[in-house]
Amino acid sequence: MTSHPVKKVPIHLQSAQSRLFIKGGKIVNDDCSFDADIYIEDGIIKQVGNNLVIPGGSRTIDARGLLVLPGGIDTHTHFQLPFMGTQSVDDFYSGTKAALAGGTTMIIDFVLDQKGVSLLDAYDKWRGWADAKVCCDYGLHVAVTWWSEDVSKQMEMLCAERGINSFKMFLAYKDVFMLDDSELYSAFQKCKELGALAMVHAENGHLIAEKSKEMISSGITGPEGHAMCRPEEVEAEATQRAITVADQANCPLYVVHVMSKSAGDVVAAARRKGNIVFGEPIAASLGTDGTHQWNRCWRHSAGHVMGPPLRDDPTTPGYLMDLLASGDLQVTGTDNCTFNAEQKALGKDDFRKIPNGVNGVEDRMSVIWEKGVHSGKMDPCRFVAVTSTNAAKIFNVYPKKGRIQVGSDADLVLWDANKTRTISAKTHHQAVDFNIFEGMVVHGVASTVISGGRVVLDEGELHVTQGVGKFVPTPVNAEHVYGRVRNRESARIPQKVVRDPYEGKVIEISNTVADSHAPINPICPNAINGADPFSTHSRPPTSSGGRNLQDSSFSLSGRRGLAFIWHTQQKTLISQILSDTGLIWGSMSFIGTRSFTYVTCKVSIVQLYIAVSFTCL
């Protein structure tokens, strides 16, 4: 497949070049498929049906034996992203060109700037990069990497004035992008208030930071260390935590790049419980696995490093495809963030410095067809849903995108389900020098691609126009996302219990406790604000400062008793077994100690009852 850049065509000439008549194909939408012809004019689908009457001068495209699909929507890309000291090598030109070559006609990239940078300034920066280069339509998500009242107000402006309806928060990348749980909750509350979709990168950043240090200390510095310090448990835990926090905020949640079986199960279980959560596996997690990170070739293993990592369980891709086919996961992206060999080599001596990211934007459609449809796990309608339609619904651009019907954008793919190709970095259109699907033979190939009514892939040749793609605003309050939220919110309003007032006695406590706003120690309620904990006892301390012996007593009954004593000065726990044949009474005093614990034990033949009483000294 060859690529030929095309000069930008003036607006007044584009109409004459965009009358297309697609004849003889089988149209596939997410909910049905049927044989019909399509007439396109001015970038819009004007007619769908048989025996159409079309104006003269239209170009006819023979689609017999081909499927006609809505153009793919890649929900997750990072083009020319400044990251880990370098910048991803595929920019908005090479990235969108490659997307078109594979049948994707819209991408949604992430505005992701440094902590503390204005979200509005970051948005303007990304628009400046993208508008001049994109070959296809695009949208934007905005990452929230820090929290303040200013950030909250900027989110309002982005939704109201800049066409943004999704915000991504990180539970990973400690001290760089990560929010703590309270900030996460505030961000989710704001998303819900705005009718925006909260997105989350789900990994436990604290654990990753500690495990990374352990790996380096043990001498593991290669790419395998990246996977070993981020086991799938830290992804599953963070996924569950994000779902829990979002549910408490009554905020819909979108989990990006689901990479493990356990994280996929968490999403699926939450949906079955009624949570409004969407899961996004990516081409990488569906098409390959993490065993490559143990390859003896450093470049090969580093080429597969991304976060969360590809899992070393080789059954993971098939498992995630099953979840996707069954509806437990909903959409597919790529997390396309590519770095060449010399960029990956920044981490040649320390896996923590390897720029995270892999390819996928060009091969996503074919990989999912191969692993999903050709394998018999999903039908073509489901393929359309997970590669296009569901994304259009979630990000509120449906049916403008993701649908073949009158009035929709003319973003179409003529798909040859029987044709095969071999994926390789030597032939792909991306700028990166590596491909994680190298050598994979896939069934299902884009034969012709139409973007905005323009034929951009024609008989194996790619004809792209830099800068011709448009920014697509994504309105808030998508029905597919927020349709249940308003009623759910009213149904969940907390209701107090109406009861008769309590009229009995209330004990008196000291003014110090009653007036203090400090947390009350439930064991020593008087031991706050510097109050003397000895005030709980009836006798004053001894002249040496110790507890009065007569205030120290305990009892043990039964055949065996167990006493635990906490010595706060020496920070030691003393365990002492006392045995006798009858009832024991006694008393203890520890000079210089501040507290100890009494334990009364009773042992029977079949049960052990332990009653613990605490006294503060």
PDB file of C-alpha atoms in Angstrom, residues 126-389:
ATOM      1  CA  TRP A 126      -3.441  20.352  21.561  1.00  0.00           C
ATOM      2  CA  ARG A 127      -5.858  22.051  19.192  1.00  0.00           C
ATOM      3  CA  GLY A 128      -2.944  23.991  17.734  1.00  0.00           C
ATOM      4  CA  TRP A 129      -0.991  20.791  17.154  1.00  0.00           C
ATOM      5  CA  ALA A 130      -3.898  18.822  15.729  1.00  0.00           C
ATOM      6  CA  ASP A 131      -5.863  21.218  13.532  1.00  0.00           C
ATOM      7  CA  ALA A 132      -3.021  21.798  11.095  1.00  0.00           C
ATOM      8  CA  LYS A 133      -2.144  18.112  10.727  1.00  0.00           C
ATOM      9  CA  VAL A 134      -5.119  15.776  11.066  1.00  0.00           C
ATOM     10  CA  CYS A 135      -6.134  13.777   8.008  1.00  0.00           C
ATOM     11  CA  CYS A 136      -9.422  12.629   9.574  1.00  0.00           C
ATOM     12  CA  ASP A 137     -11.918  13.969  12.088  1.00  0.00           C
ATOM     13  CA  TYR A 138     -10.942  13.959  15.743  1.00  0.00           C
ATOM     14  CA  GLY A 139     -12.181  14.725  19.236  1.00  0.00           C
ATOM     15  CA  LEU A 140     -10.432  15.334  22.535  1.00  0.00           C
ATOM     16  CA  HIS A 141     -10.578  14.107  26.108  1.00  0.00           C
ATOM     17  CA  VAL A 142      -8.929  16.268  28.787  1.00  0.00           C
ATOM     18  CA  ALA A 143      -6.827  14.799  31.600  1.00  0.00           C
ATOM     19  CA  VAL A 144      -7.215  16.209  35.109  1.00  0.00           C
ATOM     20  CA  THR A 145      -3.814  15.714  36.737  1.00  0.00           C
ATOM     21  CA  TRP A 146      -4.281  18.100  39.660  1.00  0.00           C
ATOM     22  CA  TRP A 147      -7.218  19.464  41.586  1.00  0.00           C
ATOM     23  CA  SER A 148      -8.267  22.916  42.727  1.00  0.00           C
ATOM     24  CA  GLU A 149     -11.218  25.249  42.487  1.00  0.00           C
ATOM     25  CA  ASP A 150      -9.637  26.707  39.330  1.00  0.00           C
ATOM     26  CA  VAL A 151      -9.558  23.261  37.734  1.00  0.00           C
ATOM     27  CA  SER A 152     -13.224  22.827  38.559  1.00  0.00           C
ATOM     28  CA  LYS A 153     -14.092  26.113  36.839  1.00  0.00           C
ATOM     29  CA  GLN A 154     -11.945  25.245  33.826  1.00  0.00           C
ATOM     30  CA  MET A 155     -13.834  21.971  33.447  1.00  0.00           C
ATOM     31  CA  GLU A 156     -17.053  23.986  33.271  1.00  0.00           C
ATOM     32  CA  MET A 157     -15.620  26.164  30.491  1.00  0.00           C
ATOM     33  CA  LEU A 158     -14.291  23.199  28.535  1.00  0.00           C
ATOM     34  CA  CYS A 159     -17.746  21.612  28.530  1.00  0.00           C
ATOM     35  CA  ALA A 160     -19.678  24.802  27.812  1.00  0.00           C
ATOM     36  CA  GLU A 161     -17.375  26.422  25.259  1.00  0.00           C
ATOM     37  CA  ARG A 162     -14.764  23.965  23.939  1.00  0.00           C
ATOM     38  CA  GLY A 163     -16.682  20.804  22.985  1.00  0.00           C
ATOM     39  CA  ILE A 164     -15.362  18.503  25.740  1.00  0.00           C
ATOM     40  CA  ASN A 165     -17.488  15.903  27.528  1.00  0.00           C
ATOM     41  CA  SER A 166     -14.902  13.555  29.046  1.00  0.00           C
ATOM     42  CA  PHE A 167     -12.169  13.945  31.651  1.00  0.00           C
ATOM     43  CA  LYS A 168      -9.500  11.421  32.534  1.00  0.00           C
ATOM     44  CA  MET A 169      -8.098  10.925  36.024  1.00  0.00           C
ATOM     45  CA  PHE A 170      -5.063   8.847  36.991  1.00  0.00           C
ATOM     46  CA  LEU A 171      -4.718   6.478  39.923  1.00  0.00           C
ATOM     47  CA  ALA A 172      -1.148   5.788  38.746  1.00  0.00           C
ATOM     48  CA  TYR A 173       2.018   7.799  37.992  1.00  0.00           C
ATOM     49  CA  LYS A 174       2.559   8.929  41.567  1.00  0.00           C
ATOM     50  CA  ASP A 175       3.755  12.536  41.945  1.00  0.00           C
ATOM     51  CA  VAL A 176       3.206  13.131  38.224  1.00  0.00           C
ATOM     52  CA  PHE A 177      -0.432  12.623  37.224  1.00  0.00           C
ATOM     53  CA  MET A 178      -1.999  10.762  40.150  1.00  0.00           C
ATOM     54  CA  LEU A 179      -4.908  12.123  42.189  1.00  0.00           C
ATOM     55  CA  ASP A 180      -5.640  10.900  45.700  1.00  0.00           C
ATOM     56  CA  ASP A 181      -9.042   9.430  46.515  1.00  0.00           C
ATOM     57  CA  SER A 182     -10.515  12.646  47.901  1.00  0.00           C
ATOM     58  CA  GLU A 183      -9.464  14.553  44.779  1.00  0.00           C
ATOM     59  CA  LEU A 184     -10.813  11.741  42.644  1.00  0.00           C
ATOM     60  CA  TYR A 185     -14.171  11.975  44.388  1.00  0.00           C
ATOM     61  CA  SER A 186     -14.280  15.751  43.855  1.00  0.00           C
ATOM     62  CA  ALA A 187     -13.445  15.336  40.173  1.00  0.00           C
ATOM     63  CA  PHE A 188     -16.140  12.672  39.769  1.00  0.00           C
ATOM     64  CA  GLN A 189     -18.671  14.915  41.478  1.00  0.00           C
ATOM     65  CA  LYS A 190     -17.790  17.703  39.060  1.00  0.00           C
ATOM     66  CA  CYS A 191     -18.133  15.415  36.043  1.00  0.00           C
ATOM     67  CA  LYS A 192     -21.548  14.333  37.230  1.00  0.00           C
ATOM     68  CA  GLU A 193     -22.603  17.954  37.800  1.00  0.00           C
ATOM     69  CA  LEU A 194     -21.544  18.823  34.238  1.00  0.00           C
ATOM     70  CA  GLY A 195     -22.967  15.722  32.581  1.00  0.00           C
ATOM     71  CA  ALA A 196     -19.457  14.731  31.519  1.00  0.00           C
ATOM     72  CA  LEU A 197     -17.973  11.248  31.476  1.00  0.00           C
ATOM     73  CA  ALA A 198     -15.293  10.459  34.044  1.00  0.00           C
ATOM     74  CA  MET A 199     -12.473   8.305  32.714  1.00  0.00           C
ATOM     75  CA  VAL A 200      -9.812   6.587  34.772  1.00  0.00           C
ATOM     76  CA  HIS A 201      -6.384   5.006  34.339  1.00  0.00           C
ATOM     77  CA  ALA A 202      -6.732   2.301  36.980  1.00  0.00           C
ATOM     78  CA  GLU A 203      -3.544   1.173  38.690  1.00  0.00           C
ATOM     79  CA  ASN A 204      -2.446   1.560  42.298  1.00  0.00           C
ATOM     80  CA  GLY A 205       0.274   4.171  41.994  1.00  0.00           C
ATOM     81  CA  HIS A 206       1.501   3.816  45.579  1.00  0.00           C
ATOM     82  CA  LEU A 207       2.092   0.087  45.256  1.00  0.00           C
ATOM     83  CA  ILE A 208       3.759   0.495  41.858  1.00  0.00           C
ATOM     84  CA  ALA A 209       6.195   3.045  43.310  1.00  0.00           C
ATOM     85  CA  GLU A 210       7.173   0.689  46.126  1.00  0.00           C
ATOM     86  CA  LYS A 211       7.368  -2.437  43.966  1.00  0.00           C
ATOM     87  CA  SER A 212       9.526  -0.582  41.430  1.00  0.00           C
ATOM     88  CA  LYS A 213      12.058   0.217  44.140  1.00  0.00           C
ATOM     89  CA  GLU A 214      12.070  -3.429  45.207  1.00  0.00           C
ATOM     90  CA  MET A 215      12.771  -4.578  41.660  1.00  0.00           C
ATOM     91  CA  ILE A 216      15.691  -2.202  41.216  1.00  0.00           C
ATOM     92  CA  SER A 217      17.083  -3.152  44.638  1.00  0.00           C
ATOM     93  CA  SER A 218      16.982  -6.814  43.667  1.00  0.00           C
ATOM     94  CA  GLY A 219      18.905  -6.110  40.462  1.00  0.00           C
ATOM     95  CA  ILE A 220      15.982  -6.381  38.020  1.00  0.00           C
ATOM     96  CA  THR A 221      16.432  -3.424  35.685  1.00  0.00           C
ATOM     97  CA  GLY A 222      15.128  -4.812  32.352  1.00  0.00           C
ATOM     98  CA  PRO A 223      11.666  -4.485  30.792  1.00  0.00           C
ATOM     99  CA  GLU A 224      10.389  -7.523  32.695  1.00  0.00           C
ATOM    100  CA  GLY A 225      10.676  -5.411  35.843  1.00  0.00           C
ATOM    101  CA  HIS A 226       8.014  -3.088  34.465  1.00  0.00           C
ATOM    102  CA  ALA A 227       5.511  -5.945  34.322  1.00  0.00           C
ATOM    103  CA  MET A 228       6.595  -7.467  37.632  1.00  0.00           C
ATOM    104  CA  CYS A 229       6.093  -4.257  39.611  1.00  0.00           C
ATOM    105  CA  ARG A 230       2.602  -3.790  38.171  1.00  0.00           C
ATOM    106  CA  PRO A 231       0.864  -7.168  38.672  1.00  0.00           C
ATOM    107  CA  GLU A 232      -2.724  -7.371  37.564  1.00  0.00           C
ATOM    108  CA  GLU A 233      -3.894  -7.206  41.178  1.00  0.00           C
ATOM    109  CA  VAL A 234      -2.913  -3.525  41.311  1.00  0.00           C
ATOM    110  CA  GLU A 235      -5.012  -2.922  38.198  1.00  0.00           C
ATOM    111  CA  ALA A 236      -8.005  -4.843  39.565  1.00  0.00           C
ATOM    112  CA  GLU A 237      -7.811  -3.087  42.949  1.00  0.00           C
ATOM    113  CA  ALA A 238      -7.690   0.358  41.380  1.00  0.00           C
ATOM    114  CA  THR A 239     -10.498  -0.529  38.981  1.00  0.00           C
ATOM    115  CA  GLN A 240     -12.721  -1.602  41.870  1.00  0.00           C
ATOM    116  CA  ARG A 241     -11.765   1.484  43.875  1.00  0.00           C
ATOM    117  CA  ALA A 242     -12.547   3.835  40.988  1.00  0.00           C
ATOM    118  CA  ILE A 243     -15.909   2.146  40.403  1.00  0.00           C
ATOM    119  CA  THR A 244     -16.724   2.454  44.114  1.00  0.00           C
ATOM    120  CA  VAL A 245     -15.801   6.138  44.276  1.00  0.00           C
ATOM    121  CA  ALA A 246     -17.710   6.900  41.066  1.00  0.00           C
ATOM    122  CA  ASP A 247     -20.780   5.085  42.341  1.00  0.00           C
ATOM    123  CA  GLN A 248     -20.747   7.127  45.539  1.00  0.00           C
ATOM    124  CA  ALA A 249     -20.638  10.277  43.401  1.00  0.00           C
ATOM    125  CA  ASN A 250     -23.418   8.870  41.168  1.00  0.00           C
ATOM    126  CA  CYS A 251     -21.054   9.488  38.266  1.00  0.00           C
ATOM    127  CA  PRO A 252     -20.778   7.248  35.175  1.00  0.00           C
ATOM    128  CA  LEU A 253     -17.279   5.854  34.706  1.00  0.00           C
ATOM    129  CA  TYR A 254     -15.190   4.792  31.715  1.00  0.00           C
ATOM    130  CA  VAL A 255     -12.197   2.536  32.459  1.00  0.00           C
ATOM    131  CA  VAL A 256      -9.518   3.029  29.814  1.00  0.00           C
ATOM    132  CA  HIS A 257      -7.212   0.269  28.571  1.00  0.00           C
ATOM    133  CA  VAL A 258      -8.541  -2.788  30.414  1.00  0.00           C
ATOM    134  CA  MET A 259      -5.463  -5.024  30.299  1.00  0.00           C
ATOM    135  CA  SER A 260      -6.132  -7.993  32.574  1.00  0.00           C
ATOM    136  CA  LYS A 261      -8.679 -10.717  33.130  1.00  0.00           C
ATOM    137  CA  SER A 262      -9.252  -9.637  36.719  1.00  0.00           C
ATOM    138  CA  ALA A 263      -9.843  -5.981  35.791  1.00  0.00           C
ATOM    139  CA  GLY A 264     -12.242  -7.104  33.068  1.00  0.00           C
ATOM    140  CA  ASP A 265     -14.084  -9.214  35.610  1.00  0.00           C
ATOM    141  CA  VAL A 266     -14.368  -6.242  37.969  1.00  0.00           C
ATOM    142  CA  VAL A 267     -15.994  -4.142  35.240  1.00  0.00           C
ATOM    143  CA  ALA A 268     -18.318  -6.968  34.226  1.00  0.00           C
ATOM    144  CA  ALA A 269     -19.382  -7.635  37.835  1.00  0.00           C
ATOM    145  CA  ALA A 270     -20.046  -3.952  38.465  1.00  0.00           C
ATOM    146  CA  ARG A 271     -22.244  -3.694  35.384  1.00  0.00           C
ATOM    147  CA  ARG A 272     -24.242  -6.708  36.476  1.00  0.00           C
ATOM    148  CA  LYS A 273     -24.825  -4.965  39.806  1.00  0.00           C
ATOM    149  CA  GLY A 274     -26.177  -1.932  37.952  1.00  0.00           C
ATOM    150  CA  ASN A 275     -23.156   0.389  38.015  1.00  0.00           C
ATOM    151  CA  ILE A 276     -22.864   2.716  35.043  1.00  0.00           C
ATOM    152  CA  VAL A 277     -19.381   1.759  33.923  1.00  0.00           C
ATOM    153  CA  PHE A 278     -17.837   1.169  30.510  1.00  0.00           C
ATOM    154  CA  GLY A 279     -14.728  -0.923  29.833  1.00  0.00           C
ATOM    155  CA  GLU A 280     -12.246  -0.306  27.027  1.00  0.00           C
ATOM    156  CA  PRO A 281      -9.871  -3.107  26.076  1.00  0.00           C
ATOM    157  CA  ILE A 282      -7.371  -2.055  23.436  1.00  0.00           C
ATOM    158  CA  ALA A 283      -5.922  -3.648  20.335  1.00  0.00           C
ATOM    159  CA  ALA A 284      -2.770  -4.599  22.258  1.00  0.00           C
ATOM    160  CA  SER A 285      -4.573  -6.409  25.086  1.00  0.00           C
ATOM    161  CA  LEU A 286      -6.841  -8.182  22.574  1.00  0.00           C
ATOM    162  CA  GLY A 287      -4.144  -9.104  20.085  1.00  0.00           C
ATOM    163  CA  THR A 288      -0.990 -10.036  21.987  1.00  0.00           C
ATOM    164  CA  ASP A 289       0.339 -10.745  25.473  1.00  0.00           C
ATOM    165  CA  GLY A 290       3.098  -9.729  27.867  1.00  0.00           C
ATOM    166  CA  THR A 291       5.390 -12.724  27.537  1.00  0.00           C
ATOM    167  CA  HIS A 292       7.383 -10.601  25.069  1.00  0.00           C
ATOM    168  CA  GLN A 293       8.659  -8.503  27.984  1.00  0.00           C
ATOM    169  CA  TRP A 294      10.840 -11.488  28.946  1.00  0.00           C
ATOM    170  CA  ASN A 295      12.351 -11.742  25.445  1.00  0.00           C
ATOM    171  CA  ARG A 296      16.168 -11.809  25.501  1.00  0.00           C
ATOM    172  CA  CYS A 297      16.289  -9.051  22.880  1.00  0.00           C
ATOM    173  CA  TRP A 298      16.105  -5.813  24.875  1.00  0.00           C
ATOM    174  CA  ARG A 299      14.608  -3.810  21.992  1.00  0.00           C
ATOM    175  CA  HIS A 300      11.893  -6.372  21.411  1.00  0.00           C
ATOM    176  CA  SER A 301      10.935  -6.548  25.079  1.00  0.00           C
ATOM    177  CA  ALA A 302      11.088  -2.760  25.554  1.00  0.00           C
ATOM    178  CA  GLY A 303       8.890  -2.346  22.487  1.00  0.00           C
ATOM    179  CA  HIS A 304       6.066  -4.026  24.398  1.00  0.00           C
ATOM    180  CA  VAL A 305       6.348  -1.840  27.519  1.00  0.00           C
ATOM    181  CA  MET A 306       3.201   0.131  28.238  1.00  0.00           C
ATOM    182  CA  GLY A 307       1.098   0.960  31.272  1.00  0.00           C
ATOM    183  CA  PRO A 308      -0.807  -0.944  32.509  1.00  0.00           C
ATOM    184  CA  PRO A 309       1.431  -3.674  31.134  1.00  0.00           C
ATOM    185  CA  LEU A 310       0.531  -6.442  28.748  1.00  0.00           C
ATOM    186  CA  ARG A 311      -0.107  -9.513  30.903  1.00  0.00           C
ATOM    187  CA  ASP A 312       2.163 -12.526  30.785  1.00  0.00           C
ATOM    188  CA  ASP A 313      -0.833 -14.882  30.955  1.00  0.00           C
ATOM    189  CA  PRO A 314      -1.199 -15.910  27.284  1.00  0.00           C
ATOM    190  CA  THR A 315      -4.923 -16.606  27.748  1.00  0.00           C
ATOM    191  CA  THR A 316      -5.645 -12.951  28.536  1.00  0.00           C
ATOM    192  CA  PRO A 317      -6.359 -11.737  24.955  1.00  0.00           C
ATOM    193  CA  GLY A 318      -8.908 -14.473  24.347  1.00  0.00           C
ATOM    194  CA  TYR A 319     -10.552 -13.876  27.713  1.00  0.00           C
ATOM    195  CA  LEU A 320     -10.911 -10.141  27.093  1.00  0.00           C
ATOM    196  CA  MET A 321     -12.281 -10.831  23.621  1.00  0.00           C
ATOM    197  CA  ASP A 322     -14.931 -13.064  25.200  1.00  0.00           C
ATOM    198  CA  LEU A 323     -15.928 -10.220  27.536  1.00  0.00           C
ATOM    199  CA  LEU A 324     -16.037  -7.813  24.604  1.00  0.00           C
ATOM    200  CA  ALA A 325     -18.110 -10.153  22.460  1.00  0.00           C
ATOM    201  CA  SER A 326     -20.622 -10.789  25.243  1.00  0.00           C
ATOM    202  CA  GLY A 327     -21.158  -7.123  26.089  1.00  0.00           C
ATOM    203  CA  ASP A 328     -19.306  -7.097  29.415  1.00  0.00           C
ATOM    204  CA  LEU A 329     -16.781  -4.729  27.785  1.00  0.00           C
ATOM    205  CA  GLN A 330     -18.073  -2.155  25.331  1.00  0.00           C
ATOM    206  CA  VAL A 331     -15.554  -0.285  23.188  1.00  0.00           C
ATOM    207  CA  THR A 332     -12.046  -0.575  21.775  1.00  0.00           C
ATOM    208  CA  GLY A 333      -9.218   1.903  21.491  1.00  0.00           C
ATOM    209  CA  THR A 334      -5.477   1.521  21.080  1.00  0.00           C
ATOM    210  CA  ASP A 335      -3.669   3.763  23.574  1.00  0.00           C
ATOM    211  CA  ASN A 336      -1.449   4.413  20.541  1.00  0.00           C
ATOM    212  CA  CYS A 337       1.645   6.111  21.977  1.00  0.00           C
ATOM    213  CA  THR A 338       4.723   5.162  19.997  1.00  0.00           C
ATOM    214  CA  PHE A 339       8.448   5.538  20.615  1.00  0.00           C
ATOM    215  CA  ASN A 340      11.379   4.506  18.437  1.00  0.00           C
ATOM    216  CA  ALA A 341      14.290   2.370  19.586  1.00  0.00           C
ATOM    217  CA  GLU A 342      16.521   5.244  20.631  1.00  0.00           C
ATOM    218  CA  GLN A 343      13.679   6.707  22.692  1.00  0.00           C
ATOM    219  CA  LYS A 344      12.920   3.430  24.439  1.00  0.00           C
ATOM    220  CA  ALA A 345      16.672   3.197  25.155  1.00  0.00           C
ATOM    221  CA  LEU A 346      16.306   5.975  27.724  1.00  0.00           C
ATOM    222  CA  GLY A 347      15.531   3.095  30.057  1.00  0.00           C
ATOM    223  CA  LYS A 348      18.247   0.671  28.967  1.00  0.00           C
ATOM    224  CA  ASP A 349      19.598   0.506  32.526  1.00  0.00           C
ATOM    225  CA  ASP A 350      16.387   1.184  34.434  1.00  0.00           C
ATOM    226  CA  PHE A 351      12.967  -0.013  33.278  1.00  0.00           C
ATOM    227  CA  ARG A 352      11.351   2.929  35.096  1.00  0.00           C
ATOM    228  CA  LYS A 353      12.769   5.245  32.429  1.00  0.00           C
ATOM    229  CA  ILE A 354      11.460   3.324  29.396  1.00  0.00           C
ATOM    230  CA  PRO A 355       8.815   5.510  27.707  1.00  0.00           C
ATOM    231  CA  ASN A 356       5.525   3.634  28.019  1.00  0.00           C
ATOM    232  CA  GLY A 357       3.541   3.026  24.842  1.00  0.00           C
ATOM    233  CA  VAL A 358       2.817   0.817  21.848  1.00  0.00           C
ATOM    234  CA  ASN A 359       1.220   1.073  18.399  1.00  0.00           C
ATOM    235  CA  GLY A 360      -2.234  -0.024  17.269  1.00  0.00           C
ATOM    236  CA  VAL A 361      -4.116   2.773  15.503  1.00  0.00           C
ATOM    237  CA  GLU A 362      -3.566   1.270  12.043  1.00  0.00           C
ATOM    238  CA  ASP A 363      -4.093  -2.383  12.927  1.00  0.00           C
ATOM    239  CA  ARG A 364      -6.946  -2.216  15.458  1.00  0.00           C
ATOM    240  CA  MET A 365      -9.773  -3.019  13.027  1.00  0.00           C
ATOM    241  CA  SER A 366      -8.002  -5.992  11.441  1.00  0.00           C
ATOM    242  CA  VAL A 367      -6.770  -7.416  14.756  1.00  0.00           C
ATOM    243  CA  ILE A 368     -10.264  -7.313  16.273  1.00  0.00           C
ATOM    244  CA  TRP A 369     -11.805  -8.825  13.142  1.00  0.00           C
ATOM    245  CA  GLU A 370      -9.220 -11.617  13.200  1.00  0.00           C
ATOM    246  CA  LYS A 371      -9.488 -12.351  16.922  1.00  0.00           C
ATOM    247  CA  GLY A 372     -13.193 -11.653  17.211  1.00  0.00           C
ATOM    248  CA  VAL A 373     -15.141 -12.262  13.999  1.00  0.00           C
ATOM    249  CA  HIS A 374     -12.893 -14.659  12.096  1.00  0.00           C
ATOM    250  CA  SER A 375     -12.518 -16.752  15.256  1.00  0.00           C
ATOM    251  CA  GLY A 376     -16.295 -17.000  15.597  1.00  0.00           C
ATOM    252  CA  LYS A 377     -16.576 -15.070  18.871  1.00  0.00           C
ATOM    253  CA  MET A 378     -18.624 -12.176  17.499  1.00  0.00           C
ATOM    254  CA  ASP A 379     -20.681 -11.358  14.419  1.00  0.00           C
ATOM    255  CA  PRO A 380     -20.108  -8.386  12.086  1.00  0.00           C
ATOM    256  CA  CYS A 381     -22.808  -6.319  13.822  1.00  0.00           C
ATOM    257  CA  ARG A 382     -21.041  -6.702  17.158  1.00  0.00           C
ATOM    258  CA  PHE A 383     -17.769  -5.795  15.447  1.00  0.00           C
ATOM    259  CA  VAL A 384     -19.338  -2.527  14.268  1.00  0.00           C
ATOM    260  CA  ALA A 385     -20.626  -1.876  17.800  1.00  0.00           C
ATOM    261  CA  VAL A 386     -17.261  -2.289  19.528  1.00  0.00           C
ATOM    262  CA  THR A 387     -15.157  -0.526  16.888  1.00  0.00           C
ATOM    263  CA  SER A 388     -17.478   2.394  16.108  1.00  0.00           C
ATOM    264  CA  THR A 389     -21.099   2.673  17.228  1.00  0.00           C
TER     265      THR A 389
END
